[in-house]
Coordinates of N, CA and C in Angstrom, one line a residue:
X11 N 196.1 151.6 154.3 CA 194.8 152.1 153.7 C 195.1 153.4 153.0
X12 N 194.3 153.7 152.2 CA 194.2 155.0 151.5 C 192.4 155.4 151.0
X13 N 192.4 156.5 151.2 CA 191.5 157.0 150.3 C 191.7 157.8 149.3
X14 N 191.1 157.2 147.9 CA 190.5 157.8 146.7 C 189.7 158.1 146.0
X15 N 189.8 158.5 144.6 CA 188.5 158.6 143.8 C 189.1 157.7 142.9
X16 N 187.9 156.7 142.1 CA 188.4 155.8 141.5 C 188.0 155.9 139.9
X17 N 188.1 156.6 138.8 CA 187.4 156.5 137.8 C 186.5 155.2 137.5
X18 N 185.8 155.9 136.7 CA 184.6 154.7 136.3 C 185.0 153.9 135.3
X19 N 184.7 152.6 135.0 CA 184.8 151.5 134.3 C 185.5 152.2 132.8
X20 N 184.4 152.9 132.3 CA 184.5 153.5 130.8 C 185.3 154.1 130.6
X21 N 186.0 155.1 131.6 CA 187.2 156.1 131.8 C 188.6 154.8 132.2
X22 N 188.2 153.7 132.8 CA 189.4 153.2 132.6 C 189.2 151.9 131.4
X23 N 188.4 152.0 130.6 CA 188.4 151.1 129.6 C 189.7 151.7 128.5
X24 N 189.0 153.0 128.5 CA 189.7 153.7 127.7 C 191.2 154.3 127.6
X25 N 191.4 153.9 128.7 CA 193.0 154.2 129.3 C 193.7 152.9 128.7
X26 N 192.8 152.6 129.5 CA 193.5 150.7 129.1 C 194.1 150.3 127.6
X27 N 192.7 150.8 126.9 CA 193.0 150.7 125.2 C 194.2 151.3 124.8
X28 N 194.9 152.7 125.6 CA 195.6 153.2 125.4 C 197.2 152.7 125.5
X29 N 196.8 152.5 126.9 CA 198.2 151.7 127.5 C 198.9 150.6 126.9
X30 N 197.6 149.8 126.9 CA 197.9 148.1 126.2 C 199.1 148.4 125.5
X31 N 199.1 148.3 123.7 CA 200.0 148.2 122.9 C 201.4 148.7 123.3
X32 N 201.8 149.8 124.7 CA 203.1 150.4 125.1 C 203.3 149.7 126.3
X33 N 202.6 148.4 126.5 CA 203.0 147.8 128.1 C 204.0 146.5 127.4
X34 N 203.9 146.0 125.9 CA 204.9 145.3 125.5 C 206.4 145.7 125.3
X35 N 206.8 147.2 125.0 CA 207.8 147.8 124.8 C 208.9 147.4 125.7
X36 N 210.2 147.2 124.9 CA 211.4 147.0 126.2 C 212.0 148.2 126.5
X37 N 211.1 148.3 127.9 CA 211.6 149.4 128.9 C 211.1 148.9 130.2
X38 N 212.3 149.4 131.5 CA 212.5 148.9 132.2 C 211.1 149.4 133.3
X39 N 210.1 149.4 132.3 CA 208.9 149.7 133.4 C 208.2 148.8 134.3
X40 N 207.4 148.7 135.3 CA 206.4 147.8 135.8 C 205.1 148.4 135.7
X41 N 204.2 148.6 134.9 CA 203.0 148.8 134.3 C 202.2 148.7 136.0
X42 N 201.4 149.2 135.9 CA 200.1 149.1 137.0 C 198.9 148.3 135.7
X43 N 197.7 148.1 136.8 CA 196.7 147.3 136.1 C 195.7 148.5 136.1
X44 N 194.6 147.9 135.3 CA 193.2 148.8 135.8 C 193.0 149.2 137.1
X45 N 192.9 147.4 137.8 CA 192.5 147.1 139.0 C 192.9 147.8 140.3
X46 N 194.6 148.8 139.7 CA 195.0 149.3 140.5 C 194.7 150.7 140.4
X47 N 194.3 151.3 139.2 CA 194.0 152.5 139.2 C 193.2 153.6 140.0
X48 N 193.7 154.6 140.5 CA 192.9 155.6 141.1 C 193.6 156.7 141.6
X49 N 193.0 157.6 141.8 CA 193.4 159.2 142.3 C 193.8 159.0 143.9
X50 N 194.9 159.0 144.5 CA 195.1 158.7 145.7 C 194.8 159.9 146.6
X51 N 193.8 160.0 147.7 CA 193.5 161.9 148.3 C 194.4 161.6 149.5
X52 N 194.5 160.5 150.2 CA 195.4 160.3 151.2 C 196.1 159.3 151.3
X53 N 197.3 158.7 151.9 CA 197.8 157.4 152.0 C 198.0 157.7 153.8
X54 N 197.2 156.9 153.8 CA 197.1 156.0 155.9 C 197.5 154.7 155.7
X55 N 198.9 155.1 156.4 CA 200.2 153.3 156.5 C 199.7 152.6 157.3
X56 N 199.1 153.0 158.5 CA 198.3 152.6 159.3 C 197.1 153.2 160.0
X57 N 196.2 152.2 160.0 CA 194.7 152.8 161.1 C 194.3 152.0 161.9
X58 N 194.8 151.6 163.2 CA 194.3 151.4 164.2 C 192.5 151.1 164.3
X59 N 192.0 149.9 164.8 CA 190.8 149.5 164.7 C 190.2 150.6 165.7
X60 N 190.8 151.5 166.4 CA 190.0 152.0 167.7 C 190.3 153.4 166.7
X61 N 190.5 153.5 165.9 CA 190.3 155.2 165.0 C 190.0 154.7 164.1
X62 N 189.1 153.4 163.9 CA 188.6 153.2 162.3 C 187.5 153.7 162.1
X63 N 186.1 153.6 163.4 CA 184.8 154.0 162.9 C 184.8 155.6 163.4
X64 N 185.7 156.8 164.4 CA 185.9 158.1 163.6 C 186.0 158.2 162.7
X65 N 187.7 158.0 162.0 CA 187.7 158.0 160.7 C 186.8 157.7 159.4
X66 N 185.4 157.0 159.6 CA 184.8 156.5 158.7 C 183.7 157.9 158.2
X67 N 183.3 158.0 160.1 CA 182.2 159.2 159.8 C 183.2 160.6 159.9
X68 N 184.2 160.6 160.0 CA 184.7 161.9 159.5 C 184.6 161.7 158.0
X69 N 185.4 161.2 157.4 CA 185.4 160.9 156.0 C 184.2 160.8 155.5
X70 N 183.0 160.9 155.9 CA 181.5 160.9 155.2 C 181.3 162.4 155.6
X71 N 181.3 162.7 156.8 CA 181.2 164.4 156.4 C 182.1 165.3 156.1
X72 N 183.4 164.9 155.4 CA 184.5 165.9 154.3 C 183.7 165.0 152.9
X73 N 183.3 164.2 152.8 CA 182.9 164.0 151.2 C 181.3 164.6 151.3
X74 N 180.7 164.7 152.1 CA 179.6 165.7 152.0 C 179.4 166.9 151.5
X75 N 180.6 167.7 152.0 CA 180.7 168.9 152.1 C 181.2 169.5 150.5
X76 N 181.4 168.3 149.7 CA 182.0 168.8 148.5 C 181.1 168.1 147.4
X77 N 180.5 169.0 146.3 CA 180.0 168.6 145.3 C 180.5 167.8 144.6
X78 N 179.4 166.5 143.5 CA 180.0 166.1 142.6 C 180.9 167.0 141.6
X79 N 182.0 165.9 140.5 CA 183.1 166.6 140.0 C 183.2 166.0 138.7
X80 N 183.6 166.8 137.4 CA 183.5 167.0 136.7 C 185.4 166.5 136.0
X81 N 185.8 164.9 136.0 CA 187.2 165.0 135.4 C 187.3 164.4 134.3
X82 N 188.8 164.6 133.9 CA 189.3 163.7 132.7 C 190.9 163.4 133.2
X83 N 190.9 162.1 132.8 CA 192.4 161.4 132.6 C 193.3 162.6 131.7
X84 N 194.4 163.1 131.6 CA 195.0 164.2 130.8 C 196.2 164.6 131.0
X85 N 196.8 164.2 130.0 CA 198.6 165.1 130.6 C 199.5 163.9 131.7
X86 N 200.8 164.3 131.1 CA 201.6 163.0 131.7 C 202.8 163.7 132.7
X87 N 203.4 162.9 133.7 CA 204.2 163.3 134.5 C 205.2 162.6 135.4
X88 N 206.2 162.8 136.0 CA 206.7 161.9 136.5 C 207.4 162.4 137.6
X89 N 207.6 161.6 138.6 CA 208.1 161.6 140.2 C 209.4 161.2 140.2
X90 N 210.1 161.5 140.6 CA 210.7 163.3 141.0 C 210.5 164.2 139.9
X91 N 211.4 163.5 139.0 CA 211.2 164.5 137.7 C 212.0 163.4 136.1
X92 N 211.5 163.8 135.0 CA 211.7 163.1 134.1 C 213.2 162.8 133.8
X93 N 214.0 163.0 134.0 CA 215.2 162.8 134.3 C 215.6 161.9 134.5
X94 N 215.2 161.8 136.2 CA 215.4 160.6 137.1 C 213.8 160.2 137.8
X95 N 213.2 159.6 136.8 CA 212.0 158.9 137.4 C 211.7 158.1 137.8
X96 N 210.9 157.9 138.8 CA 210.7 156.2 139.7 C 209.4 156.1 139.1
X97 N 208.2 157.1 138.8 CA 206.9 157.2 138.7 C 206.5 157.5 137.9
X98 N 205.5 157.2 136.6 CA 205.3 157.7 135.4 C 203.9 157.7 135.7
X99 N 203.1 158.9 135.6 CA 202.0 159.1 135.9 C 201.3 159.9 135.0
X100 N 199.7 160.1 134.8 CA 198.7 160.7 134.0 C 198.2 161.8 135.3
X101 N 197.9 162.7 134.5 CA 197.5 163.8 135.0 C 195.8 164.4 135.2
X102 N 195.1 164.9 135.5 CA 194.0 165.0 136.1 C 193.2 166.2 135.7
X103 N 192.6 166.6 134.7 CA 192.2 168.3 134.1 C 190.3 168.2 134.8
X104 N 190.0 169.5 134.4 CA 188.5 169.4 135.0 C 188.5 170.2 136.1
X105 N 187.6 169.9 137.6 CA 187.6 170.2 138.7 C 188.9 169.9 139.4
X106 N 190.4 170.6 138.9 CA 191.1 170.2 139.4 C 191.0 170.8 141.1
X107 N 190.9 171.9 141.3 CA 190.7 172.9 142.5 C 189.9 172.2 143.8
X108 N 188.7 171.7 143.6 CA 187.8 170.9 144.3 C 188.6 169.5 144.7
X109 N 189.2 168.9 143.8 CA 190.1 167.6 143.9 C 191.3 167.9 144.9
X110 N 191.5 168.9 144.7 CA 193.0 169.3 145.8 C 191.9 169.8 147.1
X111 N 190.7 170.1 147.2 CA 190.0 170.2 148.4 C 189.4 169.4 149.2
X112 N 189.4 168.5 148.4 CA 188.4 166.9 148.7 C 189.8 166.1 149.5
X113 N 190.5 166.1 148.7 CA 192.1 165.2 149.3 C 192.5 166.5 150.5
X114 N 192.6 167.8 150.5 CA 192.8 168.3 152.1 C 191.8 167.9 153.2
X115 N 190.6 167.8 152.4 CA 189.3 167.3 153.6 C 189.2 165.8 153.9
X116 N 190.4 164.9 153.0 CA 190.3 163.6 153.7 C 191.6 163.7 154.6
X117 N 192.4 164.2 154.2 CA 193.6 164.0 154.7 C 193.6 164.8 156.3
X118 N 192.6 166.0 156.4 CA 192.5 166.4 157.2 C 191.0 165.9 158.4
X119 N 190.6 164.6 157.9 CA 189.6 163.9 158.4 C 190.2 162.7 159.1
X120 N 191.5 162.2 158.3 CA 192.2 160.9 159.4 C 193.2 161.7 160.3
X121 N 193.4 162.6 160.3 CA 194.8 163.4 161.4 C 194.0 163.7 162.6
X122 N 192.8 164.4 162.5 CA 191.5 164.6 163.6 C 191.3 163.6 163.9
X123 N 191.6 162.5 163.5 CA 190.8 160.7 163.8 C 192.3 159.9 164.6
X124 N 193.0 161.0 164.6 CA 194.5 160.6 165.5 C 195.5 159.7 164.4
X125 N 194.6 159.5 163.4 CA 195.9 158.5 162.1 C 196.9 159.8 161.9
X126 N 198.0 158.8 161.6 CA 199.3 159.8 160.8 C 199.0 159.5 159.1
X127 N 199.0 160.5 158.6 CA 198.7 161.2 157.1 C 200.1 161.0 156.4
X128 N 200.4 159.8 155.8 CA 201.8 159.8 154.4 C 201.8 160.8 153.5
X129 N 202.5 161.1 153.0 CA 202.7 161.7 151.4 C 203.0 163.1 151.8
X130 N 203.7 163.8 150.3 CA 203.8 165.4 150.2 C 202.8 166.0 149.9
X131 N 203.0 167.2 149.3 CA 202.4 167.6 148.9 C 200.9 166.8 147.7
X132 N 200.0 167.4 147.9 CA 198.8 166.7 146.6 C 199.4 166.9 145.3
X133 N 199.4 166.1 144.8 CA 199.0 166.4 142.8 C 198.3 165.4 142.5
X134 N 197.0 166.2 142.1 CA 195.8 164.7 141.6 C 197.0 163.9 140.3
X135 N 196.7 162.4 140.3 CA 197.6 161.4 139.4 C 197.0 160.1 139.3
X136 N 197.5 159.4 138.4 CA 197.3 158.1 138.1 C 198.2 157.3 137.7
X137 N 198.9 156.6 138.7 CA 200.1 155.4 138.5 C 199.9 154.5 137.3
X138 N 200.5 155.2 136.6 CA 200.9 154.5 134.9 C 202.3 153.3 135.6
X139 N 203.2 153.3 135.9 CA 204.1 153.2 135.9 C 205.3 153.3 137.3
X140 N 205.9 152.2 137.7 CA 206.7 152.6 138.4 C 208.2 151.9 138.1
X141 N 209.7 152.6 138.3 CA 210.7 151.9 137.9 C 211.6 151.5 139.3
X142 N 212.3 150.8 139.1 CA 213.2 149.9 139.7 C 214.4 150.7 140.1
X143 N 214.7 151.3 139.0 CA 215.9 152.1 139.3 C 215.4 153.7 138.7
X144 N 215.8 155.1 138.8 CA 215.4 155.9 138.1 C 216.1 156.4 136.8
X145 N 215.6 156.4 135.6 CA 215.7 156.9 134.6 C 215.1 157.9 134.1
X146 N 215.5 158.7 132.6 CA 214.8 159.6 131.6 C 213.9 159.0 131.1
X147 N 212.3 159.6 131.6 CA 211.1 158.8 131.1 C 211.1 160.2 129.8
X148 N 211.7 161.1 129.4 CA 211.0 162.0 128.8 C 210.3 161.6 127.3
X149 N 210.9 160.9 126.9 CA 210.0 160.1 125.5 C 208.7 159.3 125.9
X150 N 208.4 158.6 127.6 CA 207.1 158.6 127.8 C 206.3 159.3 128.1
X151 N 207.0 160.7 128.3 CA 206.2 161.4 128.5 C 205.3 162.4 127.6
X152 N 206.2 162.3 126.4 CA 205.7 162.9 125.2 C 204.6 162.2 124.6
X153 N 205.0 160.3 125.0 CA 203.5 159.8 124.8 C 202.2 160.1 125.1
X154 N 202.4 159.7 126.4 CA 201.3 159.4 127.5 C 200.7 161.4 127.4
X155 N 201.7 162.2 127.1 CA 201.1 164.0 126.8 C 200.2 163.7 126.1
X156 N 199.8 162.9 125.0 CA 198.8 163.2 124.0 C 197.8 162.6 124.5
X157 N 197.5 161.7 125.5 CA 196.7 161.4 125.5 C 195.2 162.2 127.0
X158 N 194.2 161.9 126.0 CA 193.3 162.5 126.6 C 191.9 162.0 126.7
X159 N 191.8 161.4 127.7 CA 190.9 160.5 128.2 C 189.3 161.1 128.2
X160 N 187.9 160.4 127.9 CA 186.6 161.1 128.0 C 186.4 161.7 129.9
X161 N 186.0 162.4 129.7 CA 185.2 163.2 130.9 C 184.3 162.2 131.7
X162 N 184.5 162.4 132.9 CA 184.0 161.8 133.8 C 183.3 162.2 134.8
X163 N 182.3 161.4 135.7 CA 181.9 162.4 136.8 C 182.3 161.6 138.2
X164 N 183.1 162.5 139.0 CA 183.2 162.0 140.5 C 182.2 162.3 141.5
X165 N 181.4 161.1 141.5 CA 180.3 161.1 142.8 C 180.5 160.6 144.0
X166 N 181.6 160.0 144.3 CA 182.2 159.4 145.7 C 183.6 159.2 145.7
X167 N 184.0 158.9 147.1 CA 185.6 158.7 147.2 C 185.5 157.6 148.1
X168 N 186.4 156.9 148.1 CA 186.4 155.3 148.9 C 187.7 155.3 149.8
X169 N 187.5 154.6 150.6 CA 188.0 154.5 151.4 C 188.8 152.6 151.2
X170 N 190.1 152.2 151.0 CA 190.8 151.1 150.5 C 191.5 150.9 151.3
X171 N 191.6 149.2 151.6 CA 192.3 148.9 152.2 C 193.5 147.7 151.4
X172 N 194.9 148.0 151.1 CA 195.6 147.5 150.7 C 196.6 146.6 151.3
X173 N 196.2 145.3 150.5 CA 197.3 144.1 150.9 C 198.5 143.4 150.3
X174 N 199.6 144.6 150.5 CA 200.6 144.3 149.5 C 201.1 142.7 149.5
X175 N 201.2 142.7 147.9 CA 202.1 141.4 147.6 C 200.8 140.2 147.0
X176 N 199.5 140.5 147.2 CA 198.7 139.6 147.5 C 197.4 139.1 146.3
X177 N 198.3 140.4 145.6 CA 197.5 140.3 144.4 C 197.9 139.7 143.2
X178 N 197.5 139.3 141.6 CA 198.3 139.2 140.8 C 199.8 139.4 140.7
X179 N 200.4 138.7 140.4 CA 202.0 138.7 140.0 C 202.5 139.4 141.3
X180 N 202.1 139.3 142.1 CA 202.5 139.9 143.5 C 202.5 141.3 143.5
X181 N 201.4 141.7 142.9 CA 200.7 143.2 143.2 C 200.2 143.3 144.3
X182 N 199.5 144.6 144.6 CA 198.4 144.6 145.8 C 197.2 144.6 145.2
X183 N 196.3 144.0 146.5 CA 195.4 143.8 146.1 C 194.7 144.3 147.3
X184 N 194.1 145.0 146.4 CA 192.8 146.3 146.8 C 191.4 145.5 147.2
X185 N 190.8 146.3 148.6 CA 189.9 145.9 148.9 C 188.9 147.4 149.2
X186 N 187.7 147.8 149.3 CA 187.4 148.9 149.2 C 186.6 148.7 150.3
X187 N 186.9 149.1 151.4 CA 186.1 148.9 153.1 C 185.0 150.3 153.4
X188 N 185.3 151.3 152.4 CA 184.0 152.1 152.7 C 183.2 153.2 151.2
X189 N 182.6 153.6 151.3 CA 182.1 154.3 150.1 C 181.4 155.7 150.5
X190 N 182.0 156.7 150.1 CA 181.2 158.3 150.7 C 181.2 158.8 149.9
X191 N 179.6 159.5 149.4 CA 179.4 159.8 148.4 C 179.4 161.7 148.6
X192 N 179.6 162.0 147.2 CA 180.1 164.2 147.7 C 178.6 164.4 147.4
X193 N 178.5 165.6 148.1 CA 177.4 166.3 148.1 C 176.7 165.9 149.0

């Protein structure tokens, strides 16, 4: 499971338009879909049915506590680093500050709920991209830099439960088991 924020239809229409025409290019990339798109605030590898309904109402009162938010799709990046990248990702401008507070208040809502909490450090992102082996994405990255998505508003963060392998072309496939709205 994980919880995110998911942009809205129109914000990933627009991405989409973006992406399309550079998802034909021969490079050794594996594209993500719309379907998979979203701001990850936590990754929980596992949650236990007996810390599922804590976890639920913790996670409603950390997304309470934080006003709606103000984003845009913006700026490109890559995991570890462009060099050697596994990850080719879009970047997050706006309320970035509140975004890195919303993801400490989920991440700090399943650890209270006894889950173990994945991942490093936060950087709000959007999985464009992941590789097989790592390479110099720096020429995608100069792409995917110019691009700059419409403004959006974040009114909730969801709570997803993922079934790797199970989706399209043996993607995951995303199921959304809760919805908490900020403010």
């Amino acid at each position: 499971m994980f919880v995110a924020a998911v942009p809205p239809p129109d914000a990933l229409d627009d991405l989409d338009a973006f992406v399309e025409p550079r998802r034909e290019a021969d490079a050794p990339l594996r594209w993500t879909t719309p379907e998979q798109w979203h701001l990850t605030l936590a990754f929980l590898a596992a949650v236990q049915d007996r810390h599922y309904d804590e976890l639920v109402e913790r996670l409603a009162r950390a997304a309470a506590k934080r006003p709606a938010l103000q984003l845009q799709l913006a700026g490109a990046g890559a995991f570890p680093n462009p060099a050697r990248a596994k990850v080719l990702w879009l970047g997050v401008h706006g309320d970035t500050e509140p975004v890195r507070r919303l993801a400490t208040g989920a991440r700090a809502a399943a650890a209270k709920s006894g889950i173990e909490v994945d991942g490093a450090t936060f950087r709000a992102h959007l999985t464009l991209a992941r590789l097989a082996r790592p390479i110099d994405v720096t020429r995608w990255l100069r792409i995917f830099d110019s691009y700059a998505g419409p403004t959006w508003p974040l009114g909730e963060i969801v709570l997803i439960e993922s079934h790797l392998g199970e989706g399209p072309r043996g993607k995951p496939r995303y199921v959304v088991r809760e919805t908490f709205p900020l403010g």
